[in-house]
Short mmCIF file of C-alpha atoms in Angstrom, two decimals:
data_model
loop_
_atom_site.label_atom_id
_atom_site.label_comp_id
_atom_site.label_asym_id
_atom_site.label_seq_id
_atom_site.Cartn_x
_atom_site.Cartn_y
_atom_site.Cartn_z
CA MET A 1 0.00 0.00 0.00
CA SER A 2 1.35 3.40 -1.01
CA THR A 3 1.82 6.29 1.36
CA PHE A 4 -1.12 8.10 -0.22
CA ASP A 5 -3.37 5.06 0.17
CA SER A 6 -2.39 4.77 3.83
CA PHE A 7 -3.07 8.45 4.34
CA LYS A 8 -6.45 8.16 2.62
CA SER A 9 -7.42 5.08 4.61
CA LEU A 10 -6.41 6.61 7.94
CA SER A 11 -8.14 9.89 7.11
CA ARG A 12 -11.34 8.07 6.25
CA ALA A 13 -11.20 6.00 9.46
CA MET A 14 -10.57 9.08 11.61
CA PHE A 15 -13.35 11.03 9.93
CA LEU A 16 -15.83 8.19 10.42
CA GLY A 17 -14.72 7.88 14.03
CA PHE A 18 -15.31 11.59 14.55
CA VAL A 19 -18.75 11.47 12.95
CA ARG A 20 -19.75 8.45 15.03
CA ASP A 21 -18.63 10.13 18.25
CA ARG A 22 -21.78 12.06 19.00
CA THR A 23 -20.25 13.90 21.93
CA ALA A 24 -17.29 15.18 19.91
CA LEU A 25 -19.52 16.02 16.96
CA GLY A 26 -21.95 17.96 19.10
CA PHE A 27 -19.26 19.79 21.02
CA THR A 28 -17.40 20.76 17.84
CA VAL A 29 -20.31 21.65 15.56
CA LEU A 30 -23.45 22.28 17.59
CA PHE A 31 -21.75 24.11 20.45
CA PRO A 32 -20.41 27.02 18.32
CA LEU A 33 -23.71 27.17 16.41
CA MET A 34 -25.57 27.54 19.69
CA PHE A 35 -23.53 30.63 20.58
CA LEU A 36 -24.09 32.01 17.10
CA VAL A 37 -27.83 31.75 17.73
CA ILE A 38 -27.53 33.36 21.18
CA PHE A 39 -25.30 36.29 20.22
CA GLY A 40 -26.93 36.71 16.83
CA GLY A 41 -30.32 36.84 18.51
CA ILE A 42 -29.17 39.41 21.03
CA PHE A 43 -26.95 41.65 18.92
CA GLY A 44 -27.59 40.70 15.29
CA HIS A 45 -30.30 43.27 14.58
CA GLN A 46 -29.29 45.81 17.17
CA THR A 47 -28.65 49.43 16.27
CA THR A 48 -29.41 52.16 18.80
CA SER A 49 -30.71 50.94 22.15
CA ARG A 50 -34.41 51.72 22.65
CA VAL A 51 -34.86 52.92 26.20
CA THR A 52 -38.03 53.17 28.26
CA LEU A 53 -38.65 56.59 29.77
CA VAL A 54 -41.47 57.18 32.27
CA GLU A 55 -42.92 60.70 32.51
CA VAL A 56 -44.27 61.56 35.96
CA GLY A 57 -46.81 64.31 35.46
CA PRO A 58 -46.63 66.66 32.49
CA VAL A 59 -43.22 66.95 30.82
CA PRO A 60 -43.75 69.44 27.96
CA VAL A 61 -40.09 69.43 26.90
CA VAL A 62 -40.18 65.72 26.02
CA ASP A 63 -43.64 65.92 24.46
CA GLN A 64 -42.60 68.82 22.23
CA ALA A 65 -39.43 67.03 21.16
CA LEU A 66 -41.42 63.91 20.29
CA ALA A 67 -43.89 65.96 18.28
CA ARG A 68 -41.13 67.60 16.24
CA GLY A 69 -38.90 64.55 15.72
CA ALA A 70 -41.34 61.73 16.18
CA GLY A 71 -39.69 59.35 13.75
CA GLU A 72 -36.16 59.52 15.13
CA LEU A 73 -37.01 59.70 18.82
CA HIS A 74 -39.64 56.97 18.72
CA GLY A 75 -37.02 54.75 17.15
CA VAL A 76 -34.72 55.00 20.17
CA MET A 77 -37.08 55.85 23.02
CA LYS A 78 -40.37 54.53 24.36
CA VAL A 79 -42.28 56.97 26.56
CA GLU A 80 -44.77 55.95 29.23
CA LYS A 81 -46.83 58.26 31.43
CA SER A 82 -47.52 57.87 35.12
CA THR A 83 -49.08 59.87 37.94
CA ASP A 84 -47.60 57.68 40.69
CA ARG A 85 -44.07 58.90 41.32
CA ALA A 86 -43.18 56.17 43.83
CA ALA A 87 -44.38 53.40 41.52
CA ALA A 88 -42.46 54.86 38.60
CA LEU A 89 -39.25 55.04 40.62
CA ARG A 90 -39.72 51.42 41.72
CA LYS A 91 -39.96 50.39 38.05
CA VAL A 92 -36.58 51.97 37.43
CA GLU A 93 -35.11 50.38 40.56
CA LYS A 94 -36.33 46.93 39.50
CA GLY A 95 -35.11 47.35 35.93
CA ASP A 96 -38.61 47.53 34.34
CA ALA A 97 -37.89 51.05 33.04
CA ASP A 98 -34.65 52.84 32.22
CA ALA A 99 -35.38 56.29 33.63
CA VAL A 100 -38.06 58.55 35.12
CA VAL A 101 -38.27 62.22 34.14
CA GLU A 102 -40.06 65.04 35.95
CA GLN A 103 -40.46 68.69 35.02
CA ARG A 104 -41.13 71.57 37.39
CA GLY A 105 -41.15 74.82 35.48
CA THR A 106 -37.86 75.01 33.62
CA ASP A 107 -36.14 72.39 35.81
CA LEU A 108 -36.08 68.76 34.71
CA THR A 109 -34.88 65.77 36.74
CA VAL A 110 -34.05 62.37 35.28
CA HIS A 111 -33.98 59.48 37.74
CA TYR A 112 -31.87 56.46 36.79
CA SER A 113 -30.60 53.20 38.27
CA ALA A 114 -27.00 52.17 38.79
CA ALA A 115 -27.96 48.57 38.03
CA ASP A 116 -27.34 49.06 34.31
CA GLN A 117 -24.83 51.78 33.55
CA VAL A 118 -25.28 51.39 29.78
CA ARG A 119 -29.06 51.77 29.71
CA SER A 120 -29.15 54.56 32.28
CA GLY A 121 -26.36 56.37 30.43
CA THR A 122 -28.30 56.11 27.17
CA ALA A 123 -31.44 57.48 28.81
CA ARG A 124 -29.59 60.42 30.36
CA GLY A 125 -27.81 61.11 27.08
CA LEU A 126 -31.14 61.28 25.25
CA MET A 127 -32.57 63.65 27.83
CA GLN A 128 -29.49 65.90 27.57
CA SER A 129 -29.89 66.00 23.80
CA ILE A 130 -33.57 66.89 24.10
CA VAL A 131 -32.91 69.67 26.60
CA GLN A 132 -30.04 71.09 24.53
CA SER A 133 -32.22 71.04 21.42
CA GLU A 134 -35.00 72.91 23.23
CA ASN A 135 -32.55 75.50 24.53
CA GLN A 136 -31.05 76.03 21.08
CA SER A 137 -34.47 76.55 19.57
CA ALA A 138 -34.80 79.65 21.76
CA SER A 139 -32.87 81.50 18.98
CA GLY A 140 -30.02 83.21 20.81
CA LYS A 141 -31.68 83.50 24.22
CA PRO A 142 -29.90 82.19 27.33
CA PRO A 143 -30.58 78.50 28.14
CA VAL A 144 -34.08 78.12 29.52
CA TYR A 145 -34.20 74.50 30.71
CA LYS A 146 -31.90 72.85 33.21
CA LEU A 147 -31.45 69.08 33.57
CA ALA A 148 -30.38 67.31 36.76
CA SER A 149 -29.68 63.60 37.25
CA GLN A 150 -30.53 61.62 40.36
CA GLN A 151 -29.87 57.97 41.14
CA VAL A 152 -32.87 56.04 42.47
CA GLU A 153 -30.64 54.02 44.79
CA ASP A 154 -28.44 55.43 47.50
CA ASP A 155 -25.72 57.59 45.96
CA SER A 156 -23.04 55.41 47.53
CA LEU A 157 -23.99 52.41 45.39
CA LYS A 158 -21.43 51.33 42.81
CA ALA A 159 -21.35 48.84 39.99
CA ILE A 160 -19.80 46.28 42.36
CA GLN A 161 -23.23 45.99 44.00
CA PHE A 162 -24.46 44.37 40.82
CA PHE A 163 -21.36 42.52 39.64
CA THR A 164 -20.97 40.60 42.88
CA PRO A 165 -24.30 38.69 42.82
CA SER A 166 -24.12 37.87 39.11
CA LEU A 167 -20.54 36.57 39.19
CA LEU A 168 -21.21 34.66 42.41
CA GLY A 169 -24.22 33.02 40.77
CA TRP A 170 -22.13 31.96 37.78
CA ALA A 171 -19.43 30.50 40.06
CA LEU A 172 -21.99 28.52 42.08
CA ALA A 173 -23.70 27.19 38.96
CA SER A 174 -20.42 26.05 37.40
CA ALA A 175 -19.20 24.36 40.58
CA GLY A 176 -22.53 22.66 41.26
CA VAL A 177 -23.21 21.24 37.82
CA PHE A 178 -19.61 20.28 37.00
CA GLY A 179 -18.94 18.83 40.44
CA ALA A 180 -22.05 16.65 40.58
CA SER A 181 -21.84 15.35 37.03
CA GLN A 182 -18.12 14.54 37.15
CA THR A 183 -18.33 12.96 40.60
CA LEU A 184 -21.15 10.63 39.65
CA VAL A 185 -19.56 9.53 36.36
CA THR A 186 -16.16 9.02 38.01
CA TRP A 187 -17.65 6.97 40.84
CA ARG A 188 -19.51 4.80 38.33
CA THR A 189 -16.69 4.23 35.84
CA LYS A 190 -14.15 3.43 38.60
CA GLY A 191 -16.49 1.03 40.38
CA ILE A 192 -16.79 3.19 43.49
CA LEU A 193 -20.58 3.14 43.31
CA ARG A 194 -20.59 -0.66 43.28
CA ARG A 195 -18.41 -0.75 46.39
CA LEU A 196 -20.54 1.89 48.10
CA ARG A 197 -23.59 -0.23 47.37
CA LEU A 198 -22.04 -3.10 49.33
CA SER A 199 -20.81 -0.94 52.20
CA PRO A 200 -22.64 -0.79 55.56
CA ALA A 201 -23.42 2.93 55.11
CA PRO A 202 -26.75 3.59 53.36
CA ILE A 203 -26.29 5.13 49.91
CA SER A 204 -28.60 8.00 50.93
CA THR A 205 -26.09 8.87 53.66
CA VAL A 206 -23.24 8.94 51.14
CA PHE A 207 -25.06 11.26 48.76
CA GLY A 208 -26.37 13.34 51.66
CA ALA A 209 -22.81 13.91 52.84
CA ARG A 210 -21.79 14.95 49.31
CA VAL A 211 -24.63 17.48 49.17
CA ALA A 212 -23.80 18.82 52.64
CA VAL A 213 -20.16 19.38 51.63
CA SER A 214 -21.29 21.25 48.49
CA LEU A 215 -23.55 23.52 50.55
CA VAL A 216 -20.77 24.32 53.02
CA VAL A 217 -18.32 25.05 50.20
CA ALA A 218 -20.90 27.34 48.57
CA LEU A 219 -21.33 29.32 51.80
CA VAL A 220 -17.56 29.66 52.14
CA GLN A 221 -17.40 30.79 48.50
CA MET A 222 -20.13 33.36 49.15
CA ALA A 223 -18.31 34.65 52.25
CA LEU A 224 -15.07 35.06 50.28
CA PHE A 225 -16.89 36.91 47.49
CA LEU A 226 -18.47 39.32 49.95
CA LEU A 227 -15.25 39.87 51.91
CA VAL A 228 -13.23 40.66 48.80
CA ALA A 229 -15.97 42.85 47.30
CA GLN A 230 -16.16 44.85 50.56
CA LEU A 231 -12.48 45.80 50.44
CA PRO A 232 -12.04 49.58 50.11
CA PHE A 233 -10.69 49.13 46.58
CA PHE A 234 -14.06 47.67 45.42
CA GLY A 235 -16.43 49.29 47.91
CA LEU A 236 -19.33 46.83 48.13
CA LYS A 237 -21.96 48.00 50.62
CA LEU A 238 -24.43 45.30 51.59
CA GLN A 239 -28.08 46.29 51.78
CA GLU A 240 -30.28 45.78 54.83
CA TYR A 241 -31.70 42.41 53.77
CA TRP A 242 -28.53 40.96 52.22
CA TRP A 243 -28.82 37.91 54.50
CA MET A 244 -31.69 36.65 52.33
CA ALA A 245 -28.99 35.77 49.82
CA ILE A 246 -27.99 32.87 52.12
CA PRO A 247 -31.17 30.79 51.58
CA MET A 248 -31.05 31.81 47.93
CA VAL A 249 -27.51 30.44 47.57
CA LEU A 250 -28.47 27.18 49.32
CA SER A 251 -31.53 26.77 47.09
CA GLY A 252 -29.48 27.55 43.99
CA VAL A 253 -26.78 25.03 44.86
CA LEU A 254 -29.42 22.32 45.37
CA ALA A 255 -30.86 23.13 41.93
CA PHE A 256 -27.44 23.03 40.23
CA LEU A 257 -26.47 19.80 41.99
CA ALA A 258 -29.71 18.22 40.76
CA ILE A 259 -28.94 19.28 37.18
CA GLY A 260 -25.44 17.88 37.51
CA MET A 261 -26.84 14.60 38.87
CA VAL A 262 -29.14 14.29 35.87
CA ILE A 263 -26.18 14.72 33.52
CA GLY A 264 -24.02 12.33 35.54
CA ALA A 265 -26.77 9.71 35.68
CA TRP A 266 -27.26 9.87 31.91
CA ALA A 267 -23.65 10.14 30.67
CA LYS A 268 -21.64 6.96 30.19
CA THR A 269 -18.19 8.58 30.00
CA GLN A 270 -16.43 11.58 31.48
CA GLU A 271 -16.04 13.06 28.00
CA ALA A 272 -19.79 12.91 27.42
CA ALA A 273 -20.47 14.41 30.85
CA GLN A 274 -18.04 17.27 30.22
CA GLY A 275 -19.53 18.05 26.81
CA VAL A 276 -23.14 18.07 28.03
CA THR A 277 -22.20 20.07 31.13
CA GLN A 278 -20.59 22.74 28.94
CA LEU A 279 -23.71 22.80 26.78
CA VAL A 280 -25.77 23.52 29.91
CA VAL A 281 -23.53 25.79 32.00
CA LEU A 282 -22.27 28.29 29.41
CA PRO A 283 -25.67 29.13 27.86
CA MET A 284 -27.09 29.33 31.38
CA ALA A 285 -24.39 31.84 32.33
CA PHE A 286 -25.01 34.05 29.29
CA LEU A 287 -28.80 33.82 29.42
CA GLY A 288 -28.90 34.03 33.20
CA GLY A 289 -27.58 37.59 33.23
CA SER A 290 -24.17 36.77 34.75
CA PHE A 291 -22.12 38.45 32.03
CA PHE A 292 -24.43 41.08 30.53
CA PRO A 293 -28.06 42.23 30.89
CA LEU A 294 -30.71 40.95 28.51
CA ASP A 295 -32.64 44.22 28.24
CA ASP A 296 -31.93 44.55 24.52
CA ALA A 297 -32.50 40.89 23.68
CA PRO A 298 -35.49 39.84 21.55
CA GLY A 299 -38.62 38.80 23.41
CA TRP A 300 -38.24 35.13 22.51
CA LEU A 301 -34.71 35.07 23.92
CA LYS A 302 -35.82 36.71 27.17
CA THR A 303 -38.57 34.11 27.45
CA LEU A 304 -36.05 31.33 26.80
CA SER A 305 -33.78 32.65 29.56
CA TYR A 306 -36.44 31.89 32.18
CA ILE A 307 -35.93 28.14 31.76
CA PHE A 308 -32.45 28.49 33.28
CA PRO A 309 -32.38 28.48 37.11
CA LEU A 310 -29.33 30.77 37.18
CA ARG A 311 -31.50 33.69 36.07
CA TYR A 312 -33.66 33.29 39.19
CA LEU A 313 -30.63 33.07 41.48
CA ASN A 314 -29.00 36.16 39.95
CA GLU A 315 -32.24 38.14 40.03
CA GLY A 316 -33.04 37.21 43.63
CA MET A 317 -29.56 38.00 44.94
CA LEU A 318 -29.50 41.29 43.04
CA ASN A 319 -32.83 42.30 44.60
CA VAL A 320 -31.70 41.81 48.19
CA MET A 321 -27.97 42.59 47.89
CA GLY A 322 -27.88 45.37 45.30
CA ARG A 323 -31.35 46.89 45.01
CA GLY A 324 -32.18 46.79 48.71
CA LEU A 325 -35.56 45.11 48.26
CA GLY A 326 -37.22 43.24 51.12
CA PRO A 327 -37.06 39.50 51.93
CA ALA A 328 -40.36 38.83 50.14
CA SER A 329 -38.76 39.81 46.83
CA ALA A 330 -36.57 36.68 46.98
CA LEU A 331 -39.29 34.17 47.84
CA PRO A 332 -40.52 33.51 44.26
CA GLN A 333 -36.96 32.84 43.08
CA ILE A 334 -36.29 30.52 46.03
CA GLY A 335 -39.47 28.62 45.19
CA VAL A 336 -38.42 28.15 41.57
CA LEU A 337 -34.93 26.98 42.54
CA LEU A 338 -36.28 24.45 45.04
CA GLY A 339 -38.73 23.24 42.42
CA VAL A 340 -35.86 22.68 39.97
CA ALA A 341 -33.99 20.79 42.70
CA VAL A 342 -36.95 18.46 43.36
CA VAL A 343 -37.70 17.78 39.69
CA GLY A 344 -34.02 17.31 38.84
CA SER A 345 -33.55 14.88 41.73
CA LEU A 346 -36.53 12.78 40.62
CA VAL A 347 -35.20 12.62 37.05
CA ALA A 348 -31.71 11.73 38.29
CA VAL A 349 -33.11 8.89 40.39
CA ARG A 350 -35.00 7.64 37.37
CA LEU A 351 -31.86 7.62 35.17
CA PHE A 352 -29.48 6.40 37.88
CA ARG A 353 -27.53 3.16 37.34
CA TRP A 354 -24.83 1.52 39.43
CA ASP A 355 -22.58 0.21 36.66
CA ALA A 356 -21.02 1.84 33.61
CA ALA A 357 -22.41 -0.79 31.27
#
């Protein structure tokens, strides 16, 4: 056989082996395509961010600007009207609106949130442009309107208030899913599960101990995050009800462990477990709001993000740690996370097997 024939034969065998390896095929081909869909859906048709501005009471400056340049302004700004100032400010604080604007005579005030510096900056920039345009239309007269900015949260809040919960959530999700899936597959493939089955200790005790260790590690991880973030260099200031993040972290870890157990119970090899875990964890991190907000994402992508438990953990921790909302604001997210933990555990038990075969 010639060198070329050997090369052709080996190439064909390797290609067929690659195609038949579903894990490698999916990780190589489907994985990048999935991120193309995610980022293309979020940013592919994006031009200027369209912000939501809430008018509290009459704001003639904005109304006049909209009447004159309706086409351009309506393309980048959505205006809502409200008579309830407190409710409007809460919408901004929760992220349901980008800014609130009030007008008293010739003085305008735009209220924004530090939770999203990009969106709030866009809203304030639009208001500055509108006010400057109105002042210039006064044909040589001194500026008539004045614009002031005011943060809806305490002025001492910084971006670290919002980075800390989201990055902590991502770290907990990665550790939980990877740890559970890899542990279960390793125990099975190395015969540890079989030996545990024959040991005097009940198997529920073994898995219970594994879960308890994961919960303790998660609390230590949370403590380290908070200690580092509170250093003067970063300046994290915990809100009054920050302690509600503790049950949220515990609930989130249980949910991520359950997801990891499902993967570990299904996968036959460590390679398969790693590939599937990556397919779950990375999209969950991006669509869970750990790396960037989803305010500008299409509606279908926002809806899709709610199937990932990380979104609920990030949102709940942000409410109590960064936005200063009360304990009740975290209860719905805790409920969802515990529900995921229960359902995931039932599925894992259903798929569980003692041997690798």
